[in-house]
mmCIF file of C-alpha atoms and ligand atoms in Angstrom:
data_model
loop_
_atom_site.group_PDB
_atom_site.id
_atom_site.type_symbol
_atom_site.label_atom_id
_atom_site.label_comp_id
_atom_site.label_asym_id
_atom_site.label_seq_id
_atom_site.Cartn_x
_atom_site.Cartn_y
_atom_site.Cartn_z
ATOM 1 C CA MET A 1 0.000 0.000 0.000
ATOM 2 C CA LEU A 2 2.917 2.325 0.710
ATOM 3 C CA LYS A 3 4.376 1.684 -2.721
ATOM 4 C CA THR A 4 0.990 2.287 -4.339
ATOM 5 C CA ALA A 5 0.522 5.608 -2.518
ATOM 6 C CA GLN A 6 4.050 6.756 -3.244
ATOM 7 C CA ASP A 7 3.950 5.747 -6.908
ATOM 8 C CA LEU A 8 0.695 7.658 -7.357
ATOM 9 C CA ILE A 9 2.319 10.772 -5.886
ATOM 10 C CA LYS A 10 5.392 10.357 -8.090
ATOM 11 C CA ARG A 11 3.296 9.848 -11.184
ATOM 12 C CA ALA A 12 1.029 12.836 -10.522
ATOM 13 C CA GLY A 13 4.023 14.967 -9.508
ATOM 14 C CA GLU A 14 5.936 14.152 -12.674
ATOM 15 C CA ARG A 15 2.940 14.945 -14.842
ATOM 16 C CA LEU A 16 2.513 18.260 -13.023
ATOM 17 C CA GLY A 17 6.159 18.992 -13.750
ATOM 18 C CA ILE A 18 7.199 19.575 -10.137
ATOM 19 C CA THR A 19 10.827 19.140 -9.133
ATOM 20 C CA GLN A 20 12.324 15.920 -7.809
ATOM 21 C CA ALA A 21 13.006 17.741 -4.530
ATOM 22 C CA ASP A 22 9.315 18.577 -4.208
ATOM 23 C CA ILE A 23 8.383 14.952 -4.880
ATOM 24 C CA GLU A 24 10.821 13.875 -2.152
ATOM 25 C CA TYR A 25 9.214 16.431 0.175
ATOM 26 C CA LEU A 26 5.753 14.956 -0.488
ATOM 27 C CA LEU A 27 6.947 11.400 0.123
ATOM 28 C CA LYS A 28 8.795 11.959 3.362
ATOM 29 C CA THR A 29 7.167 11.734 6.779
ATOM 30 C CA GLU A 30 7.892 14.488 9.277
ATOM 31 C CA ALA A 31 7.963 12.206 12.343
ATOM 32 C CA GLU A 32 7.457 8.538 13.200
ATOM 33 C CA HIS A 33 6.833 7.304 16.723
ATOM 34 C CA GLU A 34 7.090 3.626 17.525
ATOM 35 C CA PHE A 35 6.891 2.108 20.998
ATOM 36 C CA ASP A 36 5.809 -0.992 22.936
ATOM 37 C CA ILE A 37 2.706 -1.130 25.066
ATOM 38 C CA GLU A 38 2.858 -3.618 27.914
ATOM 39 C CA LEU A 39 -0.383 -4.607 29.617
ATOM 40 C CA ALA A 40 -0.551 -5.518 33.319
ATOM 41 C CA ASN A 41 -0.901 -9.197 32.273
ATOM 42 C CA GLY A 42 2.541 -9.007 30.610
ATOM 43 C CA GLU A 43 1.334 -9.030 26.986
ATOM 44 C CA ARG A 44 3.221 -6.619 24.707
ATOM 45 C CA PHE A 45 2.075 -4.890 21.524
ATOM 46 C CA LYS A 46 3.801 -2.636 18.979
ATOM 47 C CA ALA A 47 2.303 0.840 18.737
ATOM 48 C CA PHE A 48 2.797 3.476 16.019
ATOM 49 C CA ARG A 49 1.950 7.064 15.164
ATOM 50 C CA THR A 50 3.251 8.546 11.944
ATOM 51 C CA GLN A 51 3.005 12.269 11.279
ATOM 52 C CA HIS A 52 3.313 12.762 7.570
ATOM 53 C CA ASN A 53 2.797 16.430 6.736
ATOM 54 C CA SER A 54 1.581 19.445 8.727
ATOM 55 C CA VAL A 55 1.987 22.319 6.312
ATOM 56 C CA LEU A 56 -1.786 22.811 5.996
ATOM 57 C CA GLY A 57 -2.511 22.405 9.725
ATOM 58 C CA PRO A 58 -2.208 19.969 12.646
ATOM 59 C CA TYR A 59 -1.784 16.282 11.783
ATOM 60 C CA LYS A 60 -5.122 14.477 11.528
ATOM 61 C CA GLY A 61 -5.990 10.826 11.069
ATOM 62 C CA GLY A 62 -7.256 7.699 12.741
ATOM 63 C CA ILE A 63 -5.830 4.988 14.956
ATOM 64 C CA ARG A 64 -6.413 1.365 14.006
ATOM 65 C CA PHE A 65 -6.222 -1.769 16.112
ATOM 66 C CA HIS A 66 -5.431 -4.676 13.813
ATOM 67 C CA PRO A 67 -2.950 -7.591 13.851
ATOM 68 C CA GLU A 68 -1.523 -6.524 10.482
ATOM 69 C CA VAL A 69 -0.611 -2.985 11.520
ATOM 70 C CA ASP A 70 3.086 -2.239 10.906
ATOM 71 C CA ALA A 71 5.298 0.799 10.341
ATOM 72 C CA GLU A 72 4.919 0.641 6.576
ATOM 73 C CA GLU A 73 1.137 0.425 6.569
ATOM 74 C CA VAL A 74 0.856 3.326 9.014
ATOM 75 C CA ARG A 75 3.201 5.391 6.839
ATOM 76 C CA ALA A 76 1.050 4.694 3.765
ATOM 77 C CA LEU A 77 -2.134 5.597 5.600
ATOM 78 C CA ALA A 78 -0.598 8.791 7.022
ATOM 79 C CA THR A 79 0.439 9.813 3.505
ATOM 80 C CA LEU A 80 -3.095 9.193 2.241
ATOM 81 C CA MET A 81 -4.455 11.368 5.097
ATOM 82 C CA SER A 82 -2.347 14.366 4.020
ATOM 83 C CA LEU A 83 -3.638 13.962 0.477
ATOM 84 C CA LYS A 84 -7.219 13.531 1.722
ATOM 85 C CA THR A 85 -7.382 16.636 3.915
ATOM 86 C CA ALA A 86 -5.757 18.663 1.132
ATOM 87 C CA ALA A 87 -7.986 17.243 -1.629
ATOM 88 C CA VAL A 88 -11.185 18.230 0.190
ATOM 89 C CA GLY A 89 -9.843 21.604 1.309
ATOM 90 C CA LEU A 90 -9.469 21.176 5.079
ATOM 91 C CA PRO A 91 -6.864 23.213 6.994
ATOM 92 C CA LEU A 92 -5.340 20.023 8.386
ATOM 93 C CA GLY A 93 -2.318 17.832 7.770
ATOM 94 C CA GLY A 94 -2.084 14.041 7.758
ATOM 95 C CA GLY A 95 -1.123 11.383 10.271
ATOM 96 C CA LYS A 96 -2.105 7.858 11.227
ATOM 97 C CA GLY A 97 -1.621 5.527 14.158
ATOM 98 C CA GLY A 98 -2.112 1.934 15.037
ATOM 99 C CA VAL A 99 -1.461 -0.925 17.370
ATOM 100 C CA ALA A 100 -0.607 -4.416 16.100
ATOM 101 C CA VAL A 101 -3.278 -6.225 18.084
ATOM 102 C CA ASP A 102 -6.398 -8.272 17.530
ATOM 103 C CA PRO A 103 -8.841 -6.405 19.779
ATOM 104 C CA ARG A 104 -11.235 -9.377 19.778
ATOM 105 C CA GLN A 105 -8.685 -11.239 21.911
ATOM 106 C CA LEU A 106 -8.811 -8.551 24.626
ATOM 107 C CA SER A 107 -11.299 -8.049 27.458
ATOM 108 C CA GLN A 108 -12.969 -4.642 27.808
ATOM 109 C CA ASP A 109 -10.607 -3.771 30.658
ATOM 110 C CA GLU A 110 -7.575 -4.733 28.594
ATOM 111 C CA LEU A 111 -8.841 -2.691 25.654
ATOM 112 C CA GLU A 112 -9.201 0.326 27.910
ATOM 113 C CA GLU A 113 -5.731 -0.230 29.362
ATOM 114 C CA LEU A 114 -4.278 -0.500 25.844
ATOM 115 C CA SER A 115 -6.039 2.690 24.701
ATOM 116 C CA ARG A 116 -4.872 4.672 27.726
ATOM 117 C CA LYS A 117 -1.287 3.419 27.447
ATOM 118 C CA TYR A 118 -1.260 4.353 23.774
ATOM 119 C CA VAL A 119 -1.985 7.944 24.770
ATOM 120 C CA ALA A 120 0.565 7.893 27.583
ATOM 121 C CA GLY A 121 3.230 6.854 25.075
ATOM 122 C CA LEU A 122 2.396 9.735 22.736
ATOM 123 C CA LYS A 123 1.213 12.561 24.954
ATOM 124 C CA GLU A 124 4.047 14.958 24.055
ATOM 125 C CA TYR A 125 3.497 14.584 20.328
ATOM 126 C CA ILE A 126 -0.288 14.891 20.093
ATOM 127 C CA GLY A 127 -2.826 17.518 21.202
ATOM 128 C CA PRO A 128 -5.491 19.928 19.906
ATOM 129 C CA ASN A 129 -2.994 22.041 17.950
ATOM 130 C CA LYS A 130 -0.466 19.339 17.057
ATOM 131 C CA ASP A 131 -2.021 16.047 16.110
ATOM 132 C CA ILE A 132 -5.664 15.060 16.560
ATOM 133 C CA PRO A 133 -6.329 11.319 16.208
ATOM 134 C CA ALA A 134 -9.717 9.738 15.453
ATOM 135 C CA PRO A 135 -11.265 6.286 14.995
ATOM 136 C CA ASP A 136 -10.214 3.930 12.212
ATOM 137 C CA VAL A 137 -10.430 0.144 11.729
ATOM 138 C CA ASN A 138 -11.642 -1.526 14.993
ATOM 139 C CA THR A 139 -11.657 1.677 17.047
ATOM 140 C CA ASN A 140 -14.758 3.703 17.914
ATOM 141 C CA ALA A 141 -16.246 6.417 20.160
ATOM 142 C CA ARG A 142 -15.643 4.354 23.293
ATOM 143 C CA VAL A 143 -11.930 4.069 22.511
ATOM 144 C CA MET A 144 -11.743 7.805 21.735
ATOM 145 C CA ASP A 145 -13.492 8.602 25.056
ATOM 146 C CA TRP A 146 -10.847 6.650 26.982
ATOM 147 C CA MET A 147 -8.105 8.332 24.996
ATOM 148 C CA VAL A 148 -9.348 11.903 25.454
ATOM 149 C CA ASP A 149 -9.885 11.219 29.142
ATOM 150 C CA GLU A 150 -6.322 9.944 29.506
ATOM 151 C CA TYR A 151 -4.900 12.857 27.520
ATOM 152 C CA GLU A 152 -6.736 15.356 29.717
ATOM 153 C CA LYS A 153 -5.635 13.599 32.904
ATOM 154 C CA LEU A 154 -2.010 13.671 31.807
ATOM 155 C CA THR A 155 -1.890 17.209 30.401
ATOM 156 C CA GLY A 156 -4.620 19.226 32.131
ATOM 157 C CA ASP A 157 -6.248 20.130 28.801
ATOM 158 C CA THR A 158 -10.042 20.462 29.114
ATOM 159 C CA SER A 159 -11.075 21.324 25.576
ATOM 160 C CA HIS A 160 -11.855 17.739 24.407
ATOM 161 C CA ALA A 161 -10.300 18.871 21.107
ATOM 162 C CA SER A 162 -7.402 16.398 21.313
ATOM 163 C CA PHE A 163 -9.356 13.523 19.687
ATOM 164 C CA THR A 164 -12.385 13.388 17.398
ATOM 165 C CA GLY A 165 -14.974 10.689 16.915
ATOM 166 C CA LYS A 166 -15.881 10.833 20.642
ATOM 167 C CA SER A 167 -19.312 10.081 22.086
ATOM 168 C CA LEU A 168 -21.755 12.995 22.278
ATOM 169 C CA GLU A 169 -21.379 13.012 26.078
ATOM 170 C CA ARG A 170 -17.628 13.506 25.740
ATOM 171 C CA GLY A 171 -17.818 16.324 23.190
ATOM 172 C CA GLY A 172 -18.370 14.288 20.057
ATOM 173 C CA SER A 173 -20.269 15.681 17.084
ATOM 174 C CA ARG A 174 -23.668 14.757 15.806
ATOM 175 C CA GLY A 175 -23.332 12.873 12.544
ATOM 176 C CA ARG A 176 -19.703 11.743 13.135
ATOM 177 C CA GLU A 177 -20.428 8.040 13.442
ATOM 178 C CA ALA A 178 -22.303 7.958 10.140
ATOM 179 C CA ALA A 179 -20.006 10.490 8.452
ATOM 180 C CA THR A 180 -17.743 8.214 6.394
ATOM 181 C CA GLY A 181 -20.651 6.200 4.993
ATOM 182 C CA HIS A 182 -22.746 9.338 4.542
ATOM 183 C CA GLY A 183 -19.878 11.049 2.722
ATOM 184 C CA GLY A 184 -19.606 8.062 0.363
ATOM 185 C CA ILE A 185 -23.301 8.491 -0.518
ATOM 186 C CA ILE A 186 -22.864 12.196 -1.282
ATOM 187 C CA VAL A 187 -19.804 11.562 -3.439
ATOM 188 C CA LEU A 188 -21.387 8.685 -5.388
ATOM 189 C CA ARG A 189 -24.539 10.749 -5.969
ATOM 190 C CA GLU A 190 -22.468 13.677 -7.271
ATOM 191 C CA VAL A 191 -20.371 11.460 -9.553
ATOM 192 C CA LEU A 192 -23.451 9.831 -11.121
ATOM 193 C CA ASP A 193 -24.954 13.277 -11.482
ATOM 194 C CA GLU A 194 -21.822 14.754 -13.028
ATOM 195 C CA LEU A 195 -21.681 11.864 -15.531
ATOM 196 C CA LYS A 196 -25.456 12.080 -16.145
ATOM 197 C CA ASP A 197 -25.843 8.422 -15.215
ATOM 198 C CA ASP A 198 -29.350 7.793 -13.890
ATOM 199 C CA LYS A 199 -29.729 4.095 -14.636
ATOM 200 C CA ASN A 200 -32.682 2.644 -12.770
ATOM 201 C CA PRO A 201 -32.023 0.556 -10.815
ATOM 202 C CA THR A 202 -28.355 1.253 -10.120
ATOM 203 C CA THR A 203 -27.212 -1.979 -8.485
ATOM 204 C CA ILE A 204 -24.693 -1.960 -5.632
ATOM 205 C CA ALA A 205 -22.518 -4.569 -3.898
ATOM 206 C CA ILE A 206 -20.753 -3.703 -0.641
ATOM 207 C CA GLN A 207 -17.671 -5.448 0.686
ATOM 208 C CA GLY A 208 -17.308 -4.591 4.392
ATOM 209 C CA PHE A 209 -20.699 -4.471 6.095
ATOM 210 C CA GLY A 210 -19.194 -2.938 9.263
ATOM 211 C CA ASN A 211 -18.751 0.535 10.802
ATOM 212 C CA VAL A 212 -18.635 2.337 7.469
ATOM 213 C CA GLY A 213 -20.482 -0.004 5.110
ATOM 214 C CA ILE A 214 -23.571 -0.299 7.310
ATOM 215 C CA PHE A 215 -24.147 3.464 7.347
ATOM 216 C CA PHE A 216 -23.526 3.661 3.611
ATOM 217 C CA ALA A 217 -26.020 0.853 2.961
ATOM 218 C CA GLU A 218 -28.722 2.198 5.264
ATOM 219 C CA ILE A 219 -28.548 5.737 3.904
ATOM 220 C CA ALA A 220 -28.554 4.390 0.321
ATOM 221 C CA GLU A 221 -31.686 2.408 1.123
ATOM 222 C CA LYS A 222 -33.422 5.323 2.829
ATOM 223 C CA ASP A 223 -32.545 8.175 0.466
ATOM 224 C CA HIS A 224 -32.069 6.662 -2.997
ATOM 225 C CA ALA A 225 -35.073 4.825 -4.307
ATOM 226 C CA ASN A 226 -33.352 3.913 -7.595
ATOM 227 C CA TRP A 227 -30.257 2.403 -5.958
ATOM 228 C CA GLN A 228 -30.616 -1.293 -5.293
ATOM 229 C CA LEU A 229 -28.393 -3.229 -2.878
ATOM 230 C CA VAL A 230 -27.802 -6.741 -4.140
ATOM 231 C CA ALA A 231 -24.804 -8.060 -2.189
ATOM 232 C CA LEU A 232 -23.230 -7.430 1.212
ATOM 233 C CA THR A 233 -20.297 -9.175 2.864
ATOM 234 C CA ASP A 234 -18.179 -8.876 5.979
ATOM 235 C CA SER A 235 -15.222 -11.040 6.999
ATOM 236 C CA SER A 236 -17.575 -14.020 7.393
ATOM 237 C CA GLY A 237 -18.941 -13.775 3.841
ATOM 238 C CA GLY A 238 -22.444 -12.546 3.238
ATOM 239 C CA VAL A 239 -25.725 -12.306 1.404
ATOM 240 C CA TYR A 240 -26.618 -12.018 -2.292
ATOM 241 C CA ASN A 241 -29.934 -11.401 -3.966
ATOM 242 C CA PRO A 242 -29.935 -10.143 -7.565
ATOM 243 C CA ASN A 243 -33.455 -8.824 -6.980
ATOM 244 C CA GLY A 244 -32.468 -6.609 -4.055
ATOM 245 C CA LEU A 245 -32.074 -6.963 -0.307
ATOM 246 C CA SER A 246 -32.648 -4.939 2.835
ATOM 247 C CA ALA A 247 -29.643 -3.454 4.648
ATOM 248 C CA LYS A 248 -31.813 -2.605 7.621
ATOM 249 C CA SER A 249 -32.916 -6.179 8.105
ATOM 250 C CA ALA A 250 -29.364 -7.554 7.562
ATOM 251 C CA HIS A 251 -28.066 -5.056 10.119
ATOM 252 C CA ARG A 252 -30.745 -6.048 12.633
ATOM 253 C CA PHE A 253 -29.749 -9.710 12.193
ATOM 254 C CA LYS A 254 -26.097 -8.848 12.865
ATOM 255 C CA ARG A 255 -26.937 -6.652 15.851
ATOM 256 C CA GLU A 256 -28.832 -9.526 17.400
ATOM 257 C CA GLY A 257 -25.673 -11.633 17.221
ATOM 258 C CA GLY A 258 -26.168 -13.428 13.898
ATOM 259 C CA ARG A 259 -23.466 -13.711 11.234
ATOM 260 C CA LEU A 260 -24.089 -12.062 7.883
ATOM 261 C CA VAL A 261 -23.418 -15.330 6.076
ATOM 262 C CA GLU A 262 -26.149 -16.985 8.174
ATOM 263 C CA TYR A 263 -28.470 -14.184 7.179
ATOM 264 C CA GLY A 264 -27.636 -15.024 3.580
ATOM 265 C CA ALA A 265 -28.376 -18.704 4.129
ATOM 266 C CA ALA A 266 -31.688 -17.916 5.834
ATOM 267 C CA HIS A 267 -32.756 -15.368 3.215
ATOM 268 C CA ALA A 268 -31.733 -14.972 -0.396
ATOM 269 C CA GLY A 269 -28.452 -16.820 -0.718
ATOM 270 C CA THR A 270 -24.856 -16.657 0.448
ATOM 271 C CA ILE A 271 -21.835 -15.124 -1.258
ATOM 272 C CA THR A 272 -18.108 -15.142 -0.511
ATOM 273 C CA ASN A 273 -15.883 -12.057 -0.592
ATOM 274 C CA ASP A 274 -14.236 -13.217 -3.828
ATOM 275 C CA GLU A 275 -17.622 -13.747 -5.446
ATOM 276 C CA LEU A 276 -18.777 -10.315 -4.323
ATOM 277 C CA ILE A 277 -15.845 -8.657 -6.078
ATOM 278 C CA ALA A 278 -16.840 -10.473 -9.275
ATOM 279 C CA THR A 279 -20.575 -9.672 -9.028
ATOM 280 C CA ASP A 280 -22.251 -8.146 -12.043
ATOM 281 C CA VAL A 281 -23.316 -4.791 -10.538
ATOM 282 C CA ASP A 282 -23.091 -1.124 -11.433
ATOM 283 C CA VAL A 283 -21.246 -0.029 -8.302
ATOM 284 C CA LEU A 284 -18.803 -2.045 -6.233
ATOM 285 C CA VAL A 285 -18.233 -0.464 -2.817
ATOM 286 C CA LEU A 286 -15.046 -1.452 -0.992
ATOM 287 C CA ALA A 287 -15.486 -0.668 2.697
ATOM 288 C CA ALA A 288 -13.190 -3.204 4.357
ATOM 289 C CA LEU A 289 -9.388 -3.241 4.290
ATOM 290 C CA GLY A 290 -6.499 -2.330 1.977
ATOM 291 C CA ASP A 291 -5.334 -4.142 -1.191
ATOM 292 C CA VAL A 292 -8.470 -6.278 -1.601
ATOM 293 C CA ILE A 293 -8.420 -5.878 -5.387
ATOM 294 C CA ASN A 294 -5.009 -6.956 -6.598
ATOM 295 C CA GLU A 295 -3.240 -8.774 -9.417
ATOM 296 C CA GLN A 296 -4.940 -12.039 -8.516
ATOM 297 C CA ASN A 297 -8.558 -10.937 -8.720
ATOM 298 C CA MET A 298 -8.570 -7.724 -10.799
ATOM 299 C CA TYR A 299 -9.685 -9.599 -13.928
ATOM 300 C CA THR A 300 -12.896 -10.647 -12.211
ATOM 301 C CA VAL A 301 -14.286 -7.140 -11.560
ATOM 302 C CA ARG A 302 -17.425 -6.471 -13.595
ATOM 303 C CA ALA A 303 -18.733 -3.265 -11.964
ATOM 304 C CA ARG A 304 -18.774 0.037 -13.870
ATOM 305 C CA TYR A 305 -17.790 2.055 -10.799
ATOM 306 C CA VAL A 306 -15.661 1.163 -7.785
ATOM 307 C CA LEU A 307 -16.157 3.356 -4.714
ATOM 308 C CA GLU A 308 -13.120 3.213 -2.426
ATOM 309 C CA LEU A 309 -14.683 3.668 1.020
ATOM 310 C CA ALA A 310 -11.745 1.899 2.693
ATOM 311 C CA ASN A 311 -8.238 3.342 2.499
ATOM 312 C CA GLY A 312 -6.089 1.926 -0.304
ATOM 313 C CA PRO A 313 -8.349 -1.018 -1.262
ATOM 314 C CA ILE A 314 -6.961 -1.311 -4.827
ATOM 315 C CA SER A 315 -3.316 -2.162 -5.538
ATOM 316 C CA GLU A 316 -1.393 -0.150 -8.116
ATOM 317 C CA LYS A 317 -1.394 -2.858 -10.805
ATOM 318 C CA ALA A 318 -5.109 -3.429 -10.309
ATOM 319 C CA TYR A 319 -5.749 0.311 -10.425
ATOM 320 C CA ASP A 320 -3.956 0.566 -13.799
ATOM 321 C CA TYR A 321 -5.769 -2.447 -15.180
ATOM 322 C CA LEU A 322 -9.252 -1.320 -14.086
ATOM 323 C CA THR A 323 -8.667 2.242 -15.276
ATOM 324 C CA LYS A 324 -7.555 1.012 -18.717
ATOM 325 C CA LYS A 325 -10.688 -1.096 -18.868
ATOM 326 C CA GLY A 326 -12.749 2.068 -18.416
ATOM 327 C CA ILE A 327 -13.959 1.299 -14.900
ATOM 328 C CA ILE A 328 -14.363 4.513 -12.927
ATOM 329 C CA ILE A 329 -12.585 4.343 -9.591
ATOM 330 C CA ILE A 330 -13.908 6.930 -7.138
ATOM 331 C CA PRO A 331 -10.754 7.490 -5.079
ATOM 332 C CA ASP A 332 -10.481 6.859 -1.342
ATOM 333 C CA ILE A 333 -9.169 10.326 -0.556
ATOM 334 C CA LEU A 334 -12.490 11.685 -1.817
ATOM 335 C CA ALA A 335 -14.922 8.794 -1.283
ATOM 336 C CA ASN A 336 -14.160 8.278 2.410
ATOM 337 C CA ALA A 337 -13.337 11.884 3.339
ATOM 338 C CA GLY A 338 -16.718 12.370 5.070
ATOM 339 C CA GLY A 339 -15.200 11.019 8.297
ATOM 340 C CA VAL A 340 -12.414 13.549 8.474
ATOM 341 C CA VAL A 341 -14.691 16.396 7.358
ATOM 342 C CA VAL A 342 -17.017 15.800 10.306
ATOM 343 C CA SER A 343 -13.965 15.255 12.543
ATOM 344 C CA TYR A 344 -12.885 18.734 11.534
ATOM 345 C CA LEU A 345 -16.350 20.079 12.427
ATOM 346 C CA GLU A 346 -16.141 18.264 15.777
ATOM 347 C CA TRP A 347 -12.753 19.864 16.467
ATOM 348 C CA LEU A 348 -14.124 23.319 15.608
ATOM 349 C CA GLN A 349 -17.080 22.764 17.954
ATOM 350 C CA ASN A 350 -14.756 21.675 20.768
ATOM 351 C CA LYS A 351 -12.522 24.687 20.307
ATOM 352 C CA ALA A 352 -15.513 27.046 20.342
ATOM 353 C CA ARG A 353 -17.182 25.006 23.124
ATOM 354 C CA GLU A 354 -20.299 24.663 20.983
ATOM 355 C CA HIS A 355 -22.649 21.865 19.926
ATOM 356 C CA TRP A 356 -24.043 22.214 16.448
ATOM 357 C CA PRO A 357 -27.343 20.652 15.344
ATOM 358 C CA GLU A 358 -27.282 17.694 12.966
ATOM 359 C CA GLN A 359 -28.692 19.829 10.168
ATOM 360 C CA ARG A 360 -25.669 22.142 10.233
ATOM 361 C CA ILE A 361 -23.283 19.187 10.148
ATOM 362 C CA THR A 362 -25.088 17.641 7.180
ATOM 363 C CA GLN A 363 -25.120 20.955 5.366
ATOM 364 C CA GLU A 364 -21.382 21.515 5.815
ATOM 365 C CA LEU A 365 -20.560 17.905 4.920
ATOM 366 C CA GLU A 366 -22.629 18.309 1.733
ATOM 367 C CA GLN A 367 -20.817 21.527 0.868
ATOM 368 C CA TYR A 368 -17.307 20.157 1.326
ATOM 369 C CA LEU A 369 -17.938 16.959 -0.564
ATOM 370 C CA THR A 370 -20.003 18.274 -3.466
ATOM 371 C CA ALA A 371 -17.427 20.998 -4.107
ATOM 372 C CA ALA A 372 -14.535 18.516 -3.869
ATOM 373 C CA THR A 373 -16.240 15.953 -6.130
ATOM 374 C CA ARG A 374 -17.071 18.484 -8.847
ATOM 375 C CA ASN A 375 -13.620 19.984 -8.670
ATOM 376 C CA ILE A 376 -11.902 16.587 -8.956
ATOM 377 C CA PHE A 377 -14.108 15.279 -11.784
ATOM 378 C CA LYS A 378 -13.785 18.539 -13.742
ATOM 379 C CA ARG A 379 -10.019 18.367 -13.384
ATOM 380 C CA ALA A 380 -10.023 14.743 -14.544
ATOM 381 C CA VAL A 381 -11.875 15.685 -17.737
ATOM 382 C CA LEU A 382 -9.768 18.779 -18.351
ATOM 383 C CA ASP A 383 -6.416 17.042 -17.940
ATOM 384 C CA LYS A 384 -7.633 13.694 -19.366
ATOM 385 C CA ILE A 385 -6.558 11.846 -16.240
ATOM 386 C CA SER A 386 -8.302 9.474 -13.830
ATOM 387 C CA PRO A 387 -10.287 10.931 -10.898
ATOM 388 C CA LYS A 388 -7.648 9.498 -8.550
ATOM 389 C CA GLU A 389 -4.831 11.293 -10.302
ATOM 390 C CA ALA A 390 -6.932 14.468 -10.394
ATOM 391 C CA ALA A 391 -7.561 14.265 -6.633
ATOM 392 C CA ILE A 392 -3.875 13.680 -5.938
ATOM 393 C CA SER A 393 -2.854 16.524 -8.263
ATOM 394 C CA ILE A 394 -5.170 18.972 -6.481
ATOM 395 C CA ALA A 395 -3.856 17.820 -3.102
ATOM 396 C CA ILE A 396 -0.219 18.134 -4.200
ATOM 397 C CA GLU A 397 -0.788 21.658 -5.520
ATOM 398 C CA ARG A 398 -2.424 22.780 -2.263
ATOM 399 C CA ILE A 399 0.330 21.293 -0.102
ATOM 400 C CA LEU A 400 3.126 22.800 -2.180
ATOM 401 C CA LYS A 401 1.420 26.182 -2.359
ATOM 402 C CA ALA A 402 1.178 26.280 1.437
ATOM 403 C CA ARG A 403 4.787 25.136 1.787
ATOM 404 C CA ASN A 404 6.031 27.743 -0.701
ATOM 405 C CA SER A 405 4.118 30.589 0.909
ATOM 406 C CA ARG A 406 5.706 29.676 4.234
ATOM 407 C CA ARG A 407 9.230 29.771 2.898
ATOM 408 C CA LEU A 408 8.962 33.384 1.708
HETATM 409 N N1 LIG B 501 -9.846 7.197 9.997
HETATM 410 C C1 LIG B 501 -10.591 8.066 9.145
HETATM 411 C C2 LIG B 501 -9.876 8.241 7.812
HETATM 412 O O1 LIG B 501 -9.105 7.416 7.410
HETATM 413 C C3 LIG B 501 -10.951 9.373 9.822
HETATM 414 C C4 LIG B 501 -9.818 10.245 10.208
HETATM 415 C C5 LIG B 501 -10.214 11.441 11.059
HETATM 416 O O2 LIG B 501 -11.399 11.644 11.262
HETATM 417 O O3 LIG B 501 -9.312 12.138 11.500
HETATM 418 O O4 LIG B 501 -10.106 9.170 7.099
#
């Protein structure tokens, strides 16, 4: 994933005609923190926080708890965050953190201990004006609440602006939990609109019926009568019905403790993750992990659009292949930017000690993402490049402009 992100920057940079030194500047990370967390039971885990670029503002980006987290993945994700905040026009930089752990193996108390020790290890390097982490894979409002509490205990800060994605009681924002999925809906709607594509029904398959995918699916179902969900999977596999299925009912089944694949067996039919990627649909939504479409399975994709709701879900080779085939990839740094946009709104509310109504959040989220989508797709047409390259080009220009104005 790191190589993919870096090659995309190099490619866009070379086409823009920027110097090699500027490309090096965009690739390098400003700081990398790596440490061990030891729990009271003696178990040890590797922890990371990478701060990629802060020329546009404080570092911003999530923290993930996943066994596959390593320094390279965190570096790739931090780089993508800098591009994302810049591409959608936020005054924020990019960072990312993680712990190499399978949180399902921990008790609630151990998870809390891990979260608090993560903050203790980083307290000098993070904070409301330095680096503001947020949820990512396997972390949520509860984890952020522990983290902000620990940060405030250790530093005396009382603003709650040191982390975003908190619960409402702890200074979180309305609309934050749904924001990434909601943002994906806005972006997809704008892209179809921009390309005057109003096929009815527009069929959709979602890989990753979790934190992000569930919100995407439920909002799609509620607000877009001509969009039809036909396949959903999570790590267990999932459900497929070419005639349409209900996200709400699949979600209820999961909430009550059932597995999505059992829902499939009890209802329309089951589907594996590999089969989902090869489904004949209009839109394939990738809302799980990185590199899920790669050299092995890229030939199987039949969708007309791929919406990257996860970070880095398509490898570089697969990206080239799909783009050549004419499949429109709606890039992660746009498609999943709803999360960081509402994080930014949460941070502003904390700093002003305000609580904004949901309507204001939705309105601002709409504004950021419709403007960014139009801008990126116009640029793609103008320069005859893919939307991903257009998004990266816009981000690069904004970062370098800020850097150059600072040097004067
Ligand atoms: N983890 C999310 C992302 O990858 C959100 C980051 C944030 O809200 O700071 O964009």
